[in-house]
GROMACS .gro file of N, CA, C and O in nm:
model
  492
    1GLN      N    1   0.082  -0.125  -0.012
    1GLN     CA    2   0.025   0.014  -0.015
    1GLN      C    3   0.100   0.127   0.014
    1GLN      O    4   0.197   0.108   0.099
    2VAL      N    5   0.074   0.212  -0.127
    2VAL     CA    6   0.126   0.286  -0.100
    2VAL      C    7   0.051   0.455  -0.036
    2VAL      O    8  -0.074   0.469  -0.063
    3GLN      N    9   0.132   0.543   0.008
    3GLN     CA   10   0.026   0.653   0.092
    3GLN      C   11   0.112   0.781  -0.017
    3GLN      O   12   0.246   0.768  -0.018
    4LEU      N   13   0.065   0.832  -0.043
    4LEU     CA   14   0.064   0.991  -0.116
    4LEU      C   15   0.042   1.073  -0.042
    4LEU      O   16  -0.097   1.116  -0.019
    5VAL      N   17   0.151   1.227   0.032
    5VAL     CA   18   0.080   1.345   0.031
    5VAL      C   19   0.145   1.458   0.047
    5VAL      O   20   0.306   1.426  -0.051
    6GLU      N   21   0.063   1.493  -0.071
    6GLU     CA   22   0.063   1.661  -0.154
    6GLU      C   23   0.089   1.785  -0.052
    6GLU      O   24   0.047   1.755   0.087
    7SER      N   25   0.228   1.843  -0.098
    7SER     CA   26   0.241   1.999  -0.029
    7SER      C   27   0.245   2.061  -0.134
    7SER      O   28   0.331   2.052  -0.246
    8GLY      N   29   0.268   2.217  -0.086
    8GLY     CA   30   0.321   2.324  -0.149
    8GLY      C   31   0.215   2.417  -0.189
    8GLY      O   32   0.242   2.474  -0.263
    9GLY      N   33   0.096   2.353  -0.217
    9GLY     CA   34  -0.033   2.482  -0.282
    9GLY      C   35  -0.040   2.554  -0.199
    9GLY      O   36   0.016   2.610  -0.119
   10GLY      N   37  -0.109   2.723  -0.250
   10GLY     CA   38  -0.102   2.794  -0.196
   10GLY      C   39  -0.147   2.904  -0.292
   10GLY      O   40  -0.234   2.832  -0.410
   11LEU      N   41  -0.210   3.036  -0.251
   11LEU     CA   42  -0.255   3.124  -0.318
   11LEU      C   43  -0.188   3.280  -0.393
   11LEU      O   44  -0.078   3.270  -0.292
   12VAL      N   45  -0.132   3.250  -0.477
   12VAL     CA   46  -0.080   3.402  -0.590
   12VAL      C   47  -0.095   3.409  -0.638
   12VAL      O   48  -0.226   3.350  -0.716
   13GLN      N   49  -0.015   3.476  -0.700
   13GLN     CA   50  -0.095   3.559  -0.822
   13GLN      C   51  -0.063   3.573  -0.990
   13GLN      O   52   0.052   3.483  -0.970
   14ALA      N   53  -0.123   3.607  -1.059
   14ALA     CA   54  -0.114   3.503  -1.217
   14ALA      C   55   0.051   3.543  -1.237
   14ALA      O   56   0.103   3.667  -1.206
   15GLY      N   57   0.113   3.499  -1.274
   15GLY     CA   58   0.278   3.497  -1.345
   15GLY      C   59   0.351   3.451  -1.197
   15GLY      O   60   0.482   3.439  -1.261
   16SER      N   61   0.282   3.413  -1.101
   16SER     CA   62   0.403   3.338  -1.032
   16SER      C   63   0.441   3.199  -1.075
   16SER      O   64   0.385   3.159  -1.176
   17SER      N   65   0.526   3.167  -0.983
   17SER     CA   66   0.520   3.043  -0.983
   17SER      C   67   0.512   2.933  -0.813
   17SER      O   68   0.528   3.008  -0.725
   18LEU      N   69   0.470   2.823  -0.797
   18LEU     CA   70   0.521   2.723  -0.746
   18LEU      C   71   0.541   2.561  -0.744
   18LEU      O   72   0.540   2.574  -0.882
   19ARG      N   73   0.566   2.515  -0.640
   19ARG     CA   74   0.632   2.397  -0.687
   19ARG      C   75   0.562   2.293  -0.568
   19ARG      O   76   0.540   2.345  -0.426
   20LEU      N   77   0.488   2.197  -0.619
   20LEU     CA   78   0.464   2.068  -0.585
   20LEU      C   79   0.520   1.978  -0.522
   20LEU      O   80   0.580   1.986  -0.597
   21SER      N   81   0.480   1.917  -0.414
   21SER     CA   82   0.579   1.807  -0.374
   21SER      C   83   0.473   1.675  -0.396
   21SER      O   84   0.359   1.759  -0.275
   22CYS      N   85   0.500   1.552  -0.372
   22CYS     CA   86   0.398   1.468  -0.315
   22CYS      C   87   0.534   1.340  -0.223
   22CYS      O   88   0.622   1.293  -0.326
   23ALA      N   89   0.494   1.335  -0.143
   23ALA     CA   90   0.629   1.277  -0.038
   23ALA      C   91   0.542   1.093  -0.012
   23ALA      O   92   0.434   1.082   0.009
   24ALA      N   93   0.595   0.973  -0.091
   24ALA     CA   94   0.508   0.895  -0.097
   24ALA      C   95   0.583   0.773  -0.004
   24ALA      O   96   0.699   0.808   0.074
   25SER      N   97   0.494   0.696   0.089
   25SER     CA   98   0.552   0.584   0.179
   25SER      C   99   0.486   0.469   0.134
   25SER      O  100   0.405   0.476   0.065
   26GLY      N  101   0.535   0.340   0.210
   26GLY     CA  102   0.502   0.212   0.191
   26GLY      C  103   0.512   0.162   0.081
   26GLY      O  104   0.421   0.052   0.067
   27GLY      N  105   0.578   0.186  -0.036
   27GLY     CA  106   0.631   0.073  -0.141
   27GLY      C  107   0.717   0.143  -0.174
   27GLY      O  108   0.810   0.221  -0.140
   28THR      N  109   0.765   0.050  -0.318
   28THR     CA  110   0.908   0.098  -0.355
   28THR      C  111   0.914   0.219  -0.428
   28THR      O  112   0.837   0.171  -0.537
   29PHE      N  113   0.941   0.313  -0.424
   29PHE     CA  114   0.888   0.434  -0.486
   29PHE      C  115   0.911   0.446  -0.642
   29PHE      O  116   0.835   0.481  -0.741
   30SER      N  117   1.051   0.386  -0.676
   30SER     CA  118   1.137   0.374  -0.774
   30SER      C  119   1.051   0.277  -0.887
   30SER      O  120   1.113   0.252  -0.997
   31HIS      N  121   0.959   0.206  -0.840
   31HIS     CA  122   0.876   0.107  -0.927
   31HIS      C  123   0.766   0.176  -0.994
   31HIS      O  124   0.663   0.057  -1.078
   32TYR      N  125   0.727   0.340  -0.952
   32TYR     CA  126   0.587   0.364  -0.992
   32TYR      C  127   0.579   0.493  -1.109
   32TYR      O  128   0.672   0.550  -1.082
   33THR      N  129   0.511   0.468  -1.160
   33THR     CA  130   0.493   0.579  -1.278
   33THR      C  131   0.415   0.690  -1.197
   33THR      O  132   0.342   0.654  -1.177
   34MET      N  133   0.441   0.847  -1.197
   34MET     CA  134   0.395   0.959  -1.062
   34MET      C  135   0.356   1.025  -1.225
   34MET      O  136   0.368   1.018  -1.306
   35GLY      N  137   0.216   1.066  -1.140
   35GLY     CA  138   0.116   1.143  -1.238
   35GLY      C  139   0.031   1.265  -1.155
   35GLY      O  140   0.048   1.227  -1.034
   36TRP      N  141   0.044   1.384  -1.222
   36TRP     CA  142  -0.019   1.486  -1.099
   36TRP      C  143  -0.174   1.505  -1.213
   36TRP      O  144  -0.127   1.527  -1.335
   37PHE      N  145  -0.259   1.478  -1.131
   37PHE     CA  146  -0.361   1.539  -1.199
   37PHE      C  147  -0.421   1.635  -1.114
   37PHE      O  148  -0.373   1.740  -1.014
   38ARG      N  149  -0.560   1.735  -1.174
   38ARG     CA  150  -0.583   1.852  -1.095
   38ARG      C  151  -0.799   1.884  -1.156
   38ARG      O  152  -0.806   1.824  -1.229
   39GLN      N  153  -0.825   1.898  -1.014
   39GLN     CA  154  -0.968   1.887  -1.054
   39GLN      C  155  -1.023   2.064  -1.017
   39GLN      O  156  -0.952   2.105  -0.874
   40ALA      N  157  -1.029   2.152  -1.119
   40ALA     CA  158  -1.128   2.278  -1.079
   40ALA      C  159  -1.286   2.256  -1.032
   40ALA      O  160  -1.310   2.187  -1.091
   41PRO      N  161  -1.317   2.363  -0.936
   41PRO     CA  162  -1.437   2.406  -0.888
   41PRO      C  163  -1.535   2.354  -1.051
   41PRO      O  164  -1.509   2.361  -1.117
   42GLY      N  165  -1.629   2.269  -0.990
   42GLY     CA  166  -1.757   2.236  -1.113
   42GLY      C  167  -1.676   2.158  -1.257
   42GLY      O  168  -1.760   2.139  -1.332
   43LYS      N  169  -1.566   2.106  -1.257
   43LYS     CA  170  -1.505   2.063  -1.372
   43LYS      C  171  -1.484   1.862  -1.307
   43LYS      O  172  -1.440   1.848  -1.185
   44GLU      N  173  -1.469   1.853  -1.430
   44GLU     CA  174  -1.394   1.686  -1.403
   44GLU      C  175  -1.226   1.706  -1.356
   44GLU      O  176  -1.157   1.778  -1.425
   45ARG      N  177  -1.205   1.591  -1.292
   45ARG     CA  178  -1.051   1.548  -1.255
   45ARG      C  179  -0.964   1.556  -1.423
   45ARG      O  180  -1.002   1.515  -1.459
   46GLU      N  181  -0.889   1.637  -1.399
   46GLU     CA  182  -0.794   1.587  -1.563
   46GLU      C  183  -0.612   1.542  -1.530
   46GLU      O  184  -0.595   1.651  -1.433
   47PHE      N  185  -0.565   1.526  -1.607
   47PHE     CA  186  -0.424   1.489  -1.655
   47PHE      C  187  -0.353   1.615  -1.656
   47PHE      O  188  -0.407   1.719  -1.763
   48VAL      N  189  -0.287   1.610  -1.591
   48VAL     CA  190  -0.174   1.723  -1.614
   48VAL      C  191  -0.037   1.659  -1.671
   48VAL      O  192  -0.004   1.764  -1.767
   49ALA      N  193   0.041   1.592  -1.586
   49ALA     CA  194   0.187   1.536  -1.616
   49ALA      C  195   0.193   1.419  -1.569
   49ALA      O  196   0.164   1.391  -1.436
   50GLN      N  197   0.292   1.367  -1.609
   50GLN     CA  198   0.356   1.218  -1.568
   50GLN      C  199   0.499   1.215  -1.606
   50GLN      O  200   0.563   1.209  -1.695
   51ILE      N  201   0.564   1.120  -1.468
   51ILE     CA  202   0.699   1.086  -1.489
   51ILE      C  203   0.728   0.939  -1.492
   51ILE      O  204   0.663   0.860  -1.420
   52ASN      N  205   0.773   0.849  -1.595
   52ASN     CA  206   0.791   0.733  -1.555
   52ASN      C  207   0.902   0.699  -1.446
   52ASN      O  208   0.954   0.771  -1.409
   53ALA      N  209   0.921   0.556  -1.440
   53ALA     CA  210   0.936   0.498  -1.274
   53ALA      C  211   1.152   0.532  -1.256
   53ALA      O  212   1.164   0.607  -1.142
   54SER      N  213   1.210   0.653  -1.370
   54SER     CA  214   1.359   0.632  -1.371
   54SER      C  215   1.364   0.760  -1.397
   54SER      O  216   1.465   0.840  -1.352
   55GLY      N  217   1.230   0.837  -1.431
   55GLY     CA  218   1.228   0.954  -1.432
   55GLY      C  219   1.285   1.034  -1.578
   55GLY      O  220   1.343   1.143  -1.601
   56LEU      N  221   1.300   0.961  -1.688
   56LEU     CA  222   1.360   0.959  -1.779
   56LEU      C  223   1.256   1.038  -1.874
   56LEU      O  224   1.317   1.071  -1.998
   57ARG      N  225   1.150   0.971  -1.899
   57ARG     CA  226   1.073   1.054  -1.999
   57ARG      C  227   0.926   1.105  -1.860
   57ARG      O  228   0.876   1.061  -1.834
   58THR      N  229   0.859   1.169  -1.933
   58THR     CA  230   0.818   1.282  -1.885
   58THR      C  231   0.714   1.323  -2.020
   58THR      O  232   0.695   1.274  -2.142
   59TYR      N  233   0.570   1.322  -1.926
   59TYR     CA  234   0.434   1.382  -2.060
   59TYR      C  235   0.345   1.463  -1.990
   59TYR      O  236   0.335   1.460  -1.889
   60TYR      N  237   0.362   1.562  -2.102
   60TYR     CA  238   0.249   1.716  -2.043
   60TYR      C  239   0.087   1.723  -2.111
   60TYR      O  240   0.114   1.702  -2.225
   61THR      N  241  -0.034   1.780  -2.034
   61THR     CA  242  -0.118   1.786  -2.123
   61THR      C  243  -0.055   1.913  -2.183
   61THR      O  244   0.042   2.000  -2.140
   62ASP      N  245  -0.163   1.951  -2.282
   62ASP     CA  246  -0.084   2.104  -2.354
   62ASP      C  247  -0.086   2.217  -2.344
   62ASP      O  248  -0.034   2.258  -2.331
   63SER      N  249  -0.203   2.229  -2.214
   63SER     CA  250  -0.225   2.366  -2.155
   63SER      C  251  -0.127   2.401  -2.054
   63SER      O  252  -0.085   2.503  -2.031
   64VAL      N  253  -0.008   2.282  -2.003
   64VAL     CA  254   0.056   2.324  -1.955
   64VAL      C  255   0.233   2.312  -1.997
   64VAL      O  256   0.322   2.337  -1.920
   65LYS      N  257   0.188   2.235  -2.089
   65LYS     CA  258   0.393   2.231  -2.136
   65LYS      C  259   0.435   2.372  -2.145
   65LYS      O  260   0.377   2.488  -2.237
   66GLY      N  261   0.533   2.398  -2.138
   66GLY     CA  262   0.666   2.523  -2.143
   66GLY      C  263   0.632   2.547  -2.009
   66GLY      O  264   0.717   2.683  -1.962
   67ARG      N  265   0.534   2.535  -1.931
   67ARG     CA  266   0.467   2.597  -1.804
   67ARG      C  267   0.566   2.513  -1.692
   67ARG      O  268   0.584   2.574  -1.609
   68PHE      N  269   0.498   2.414  -1.674
   68PHE     CA  270   0.495   2.284  -1.577
   68PHE      C  271   0.622   2.192  -1.639
   68PHE      O  272   0.700   2.168  -1.717
   69THR      N  273   0.692   2.162  -1.509
   69THR     CA  274   0.775   2.029  -1.553
   69THR      C  275   0.789   1.938  -1.365
   69THR      O  276   0.772   2.016  -1.277
   70ILE      N  277   0.762   1.874  -1.426
   70ILE     CA  278   0.723   1.743  -1.356
   70ILE      C  279   0.895   1.628  -1.358
   70ILE      O  280   0.961   1.686  -1.441
   71SER      N  281   0.896   1.623  -1.206
   71SER     CA  282   1.051   1.570  -1.188
   71SER      C  283   1.080   1.527  -1.033
   71SER      O  284   0.927   1.464  -1.026
   72ARG      N  285   1.114   1.431  -1.007
   72ARG     CA  286   1.150   1.249  -0.908
   72ARG      C  287   1.252   1.294  -0.882
   72ARG      O  288   1.324   1.295  -0.958
   73ASP      N  289   1.276   1.258  -0.723
   73ASP     CA  290   1.374   1.213  -0.667
   73ASP      C  291   1.322   1.062  -0.609
   73ASP      O  292   1.287   1.040  -0.457
   74ASN      N  293   1.355   0.941  -0.614
   74ASN     CA  294   1.368   0.872  -0.599
   74ASN      C  295   1.464   0.853  -0.451
   74ASN      O  296   1.387   0.731  -0.442
   75ALA      N  297   1.548   0.900  -0.442
   75ALA     CA  298   1.637   0.873  -0.307
   75ALA      C  299   1.572   0.902  -0.211
   75ALA      O  300   1.507   0.883  -0.072
   76LYS      N  301   1.474   1.025  -0.240
   76LYS     CA  302   1.368   1.087  -0.175
   76LYS      C  303   1.190   1.062  -0.161
   76LYS      O  304   1.167   1.078  -0.077
   77ASN      N  305   1.183   0.955  -0.284
   77ASN     CA  306   1.048   0.893  -0.236
   77ASN      C  307   0.954   1.041  -0.298
   77ASN      O  308   0.869   0.976  -0.212
   78THR      N  309   0.989   1.105  -0.390
   78THR     CA  310   0.904   1.223  -0.365
   78THR      C  311   0.889   1.261  -0.488
   78THR      O  312   1.029   1.298  -0.609
   79VAL      N  313   0.788   1.312  -0.586
   79VAL     CA  314   0.779   1.326  -0.668
   79VAL      C  315   0.751   1.500  -0.684
   79VAL      O  316   0.694   1.556  -0.646
   80TYR      N  317   0.806   1.563  -0.806
   80TYR     CA  318   0.783   1.767  -0.756
   80TYR      C  319   0.700   1.800  -0.907
   80TYR      O  320   0.691   1.732  -0.986
   81LEU      N  321   0.607   1.955  -0.898
   81LEU     CA  322   0.557   1.979  -0.993
   81LEU      C  323   0.609   2.098  -1.000
   81LEU      O  324   0.510   2.173  -0.929
   82GLN      N  325   0.707   2.148  -1.071
   82GLN     CA  326   0.697   2.301  -1.077
   82GLN      C  327   0.639   2.384  -1.151
   82GLN      O  328   0.649   2.301  -1.284
   83MET      N  329   0.585   2.458  -1.078
   83MET     CA  330   0.440   2.543  -1.197
   83MET      C  331   0.537   2.721  -1.207
   83MET      O  332   0.512   2.765  -1.118
   84SER      N  333   0.534   2.750  -1.355
   84SER     CA  334   0.519   2.877  -1.380
   84SER      C  335   0.457   2.920  -1.470
   84SER      O  336   0.371   2.865  -1.565
   85SER      N  337   0.476   3.062  -1.426
   85SER     CA  338   0.313   3.164  -1.538
   85SER      C  339   0.224   3.109  -1.487
   85SER      O  340   0.173   3.062  -1.609
   86LEU      N  341   0.209   3.096  -1.405
   86LEU     CA  342   0.043   3.073  -1.356
   86LEU      C  343  -0.039   3.129  -1.357
   86LEU      O  344  -0.027   3.237  -1.422
   87LYS      N  345  -0.154   3.063  -1.407
   87LYS     CA  346  -0.260   3.120  -1.460
   87LYS      C  347  -0.398   3.149  -1.416
   87LYS      O  348  -0.428   3.008  -1.270
   88PRO      N  349  -0.481   3.202  -1.402
   88PRO     CA  350  -0.604   3.157  -1.343
   88PRO      C  351  -0.672   3.038  -1.381
   88PRO      O  352  -0.746   2.968  -1.238
   89GLU      N  353  -0.683   3.014  -1.463
   89GLU     CA  354  -0.702   2.902  -1.514
   89GLU      C  355  -0.641   2.788  -1.455
   89GLU      O  356  -0.715   2.625  -1.465
   90ASP      N  357  -0.578   2.810  -1.394
   90ASP     CA  358  -0.445   2.680  -1.336
   90ASP      C  359  -0.490   2.659  -1.185
   90ASP      O  360  -0.472   2.530  -1.120
   91THR      N  361  -0.616   2.710  -1.195
   91THR     CA  362  -0.648   2.740  -1.006
   91THR      C  363  -0.763   2.587  -0.990
   91THR      O  364  -0.822   2.520  -1.091
   92ALA      N  365  -0.701   2.470  -0.915
   92ALA     CA  366  -0.749   2.356  -0.888
   92ALA      C  367  -0.699   2.341  -0.775
   92ALA      O  368  -0.573   2.368  -0.715
   93VAL      N  369  -0.718   2.182  -0.712
   93VAL     CA  370  -0.698   2.070  -0.623
   93VAL      C  371  -0.632   1.993  -0.730
   93VAL      O  372  -0.658   1.972  -0.829
   94TYR      N  373  -0.477   1.960  -0.695
   94TYR     CA  374  -0.390   1.913  -0.782
   94TYR      C  375  -0.337   1.787  -0.663
   94TYR      O  376  -0.299   1.799  -0.566
   95ASN      N  377  -0.347   1.687  -0.718
   95ASN     CA  378  -0.343   1.509  -0.681
   95ASN      C  379  -0.258   1.457  -0.697
   95ASN      O  380  -0.190   1.435  -0.863
   96CYS      N  381  -0.099   1.432  -0.661
   96CYS     CA  382  -0.023   1.318  -0.701
   96CYS      C  383  -0.117   1.174  -0.692
   96CYS      O  384  -0.193   1.117  -0.636
   97ALA      N  385  -0.085   1.117  -0.820
   97ALA     CA  386  -0.107   0.953  -0.843
   97ALA      C  387  -0.013   0.852  -0.867
   97ALA      O  388   0.114   0.924  -0.951
   98ALA      N  389   0.033   0.736  -0.804
   98ALA     CA  390   0.090   0.670  -0.857
   98ALA      C  391   0.071   0.505  -0.980
   98ALA      O  392  -0.083   0.452  -0.887
   99SER      N  393   0.103   0.488  -1.028
   99SER     CA  394   0.073   0.363  -1.151
   99SER      C  395   0.190   0.255  -1.066
   99SER      O  396   0.302   0.313  -1.185
  100ALA      N  397   0.156   0.144  -1.095
  100ALA     CA  398   0.219   0.014  -1.092
  100ALA      C  399   0.253  -0.033  -1.262
  100ALA      O  400   0.320  -0.100  -1.296
  101SER      N  401   0.134   0.019  -1.295
  101SER     CA  402   0.125  -0.043  -1.475
  101SER      C  403   0.192   0.068  -1.567
  101SER      O  404   0.123  -0.006  -1.690
  102GLY      N  405   0.254   0.188  -1.521
  102GLY     CA  406   0.285   0.234  -1.646
  102GLY      C  407   0.260   0.348  -1.690
  102GLY      O  408   0.316   0.471  -1.705
  103GLY      N  409   0.153   0.391  -1.606
  103GLY     CA  410   0.021   0.489  -1.596
  103GLY      C  411   0.052   0.520  -1.734
  103GLY      O  412   0.037   0.512  -1.857
  104THR      N  413  -0.086   0.610  -1.781
  104THR     CA  414  -0.113   0.684  -1.874
  104THR      C  415  -0.163   0.832  -1.824
  104THR      O  416  -0.150   0.863  -1.681
  105VAL      N  417  -0.285   0.837  -1.959
  105VAL     CA  418  -0.346   1.041  -1.958
  105VAL      C  419  -0.489   1.003  -1.869
  105VAL      O  420  -0.499   1.029  -1.797
  106TYR      N  421  -0.536   0.882  -1.822
  106TYR     CA  422  -0.601   0.773  -1.777
  106TYR      C  423  -0.650   0.802  -1.632
  106TYR      O  424  -0.561   0.756  -1.539
  107LEU      N  425  -0.726   0.825  -1.536
  107LEU     CA  426  -0.718   0.805  -1.390
  107LEU      C  427  -0.740   0.711  -1.369
  107LEU      O  428  -0.693   0.674  -1.285
  108ARG      N  429  -0.779   0.637  -1.431
  108ARG     CA  430  -0.833   0.443  -1.396
  108ARG      C  431  -0.670   0.367  -1.408
  108ARG      O  432  -0.682   0.288  -1.297
  109ASP      N  433  -0.588   0.434  -1.454
  109ASP     CA  434  -0.440   0.367  -1.463
  109ASP      C  435  -0.362   0.412  -1.304
  109ASP      O  436  -0.267   0.327  -1.293
  110TYR      N  437  -0.424   0.463  -1.281
  110TYR     CA  438  -0.365   0.457  -1.103
  110TYR      C  439  -0.413   0.430  -0.978
  110TYR      O  440  -0.512   0.431  -0.988
  111GLU      N  441  -0.339   0.326  -0.885
  111GLU     CA  442  -0.375   0.272  -0.822
  111GLU      C  443  -0.414   0.376  -0.659
  111GLU      O  444  -0.478   0.331  -0.570
  112TYR      N  445  -0.272   0.472  -0.666
  112TYR     CA  446  -0.320   0.526  -0.558
  112TYR      C  447  -0.320   0.672  -0.560
  112TYR      O  448  -0.224   0.751  -0.655
  113TRP      N  449  -0.335   0.760  -0.491
  113TRP     CA  450  -0.364   0.873  -0.476
  113TRP      C  451  -0.347   0.971  -0.370
  113TRP      O  452  -0.365   0.892  -0.244
  114GLY      N  453  -0.296   1.079  -0.354
  114GLY     CA  454  -0.336   1.187  -0.229
  114GLY      C  455  -0.420   1.241  -0.227
  114GLY      O  456  -0.527   1.225  -0.292
  115GLN      N  457  -0.434   1.327  -0.139
  115GLN     CA  458  -0.565   1.350  -0.056
  115GLN      C  459  -0.578   1.489  -0.128
  115GLN      O  460  -0.703   1.571  -0.169
  116GLY      N  461  -0.477   1.578  -0.234
  116GLY     CA  462  -0.435   1.676  -0.298
  116GLY      C  463  -0.386   1.820  -0.195
  116GLY      O  464  -0.447   1.790  -0.089
  117THR      N  465  -0.392   1.932  -0.289
  117THR     CA  466  -0.348   2.018  -0.253
  117THR      C  467  -0.380   2.128  -0.300
  117THR      O  468  -0.389   2.133  -0.470
  118GLN      N  469  -0.450   2.270  -0.247
  118GLN     CA  470  -0.542   2.371  -0.346
  118GLN      C  471  -0.412   2.434  -0.412
  118GLN      O  472  -0.361   2.484  -0.319
  119VAL      N  473  -0.442   2.492  -0.513
  119VAL     CA  474  -0.366   2.590  -0.622
  119VAL      C  475  -0.526   2.645  -0.620
  119VAL      O  476  -0.576   2.605  -0.667
  120THR      N  477  -0.460   2.805  -0.522
  120THR     CA  478  -0.539   2.933  -0.640
  120THR      C  479  -0.435   3.053  -0.645
  120THR      O  480  -0.334   3.094  -0.605
  121VAL      N  481  -0.500   3.058  -0.839
  121VAL     CA  482  -0.363   3.194  -0.842
  121VAL      C  483  -0.496   3.319  -0.905
  121VAL      O  484  -0.581   3.248  -0.980
  122SER      N  485  -0.476   3.415  -0.867
  122SER     CA  486  -0.560   3.502  -0.876
  122SER      C  487  -0.485   3.629  -0.969
  122SER      O  488  -0.367   3.637  -0.996
  123SER      N  489  -0.647   3.665  -1.036
  123SER     CA  490  -0.575   3.749  -1.167
  123SER      C  491  -0.533   3.914  -1.122
  123SER      O  492  -0.550   3.968  -0.969
   0.00000   0.00000   0.00000
């Protein structure tokens, strides 16, 4: 059983940066593809980014390409989401998730989820 705890959210102005962290415990972190998802008010949860187990491959949804960077430190059992040039439309609860099967952009392919951290971007 993998436990995931996100941190780093907050209230920022448009154009600012934030770094989210997701600390994992209870499993072999380096075996999991990790993903970040987000859910804005009134909307469905959506894929943001993923990174494979080794950290060598990443993938992003189009709306965050060039602004967000996902990374991981397997020695620290932590995955990060560096967010820059934030926009009001990035406002959402951000969740990290772990997949033992390689992960995809689909929620159903991730077995473990954190509780989420709120990111609010004011205009």
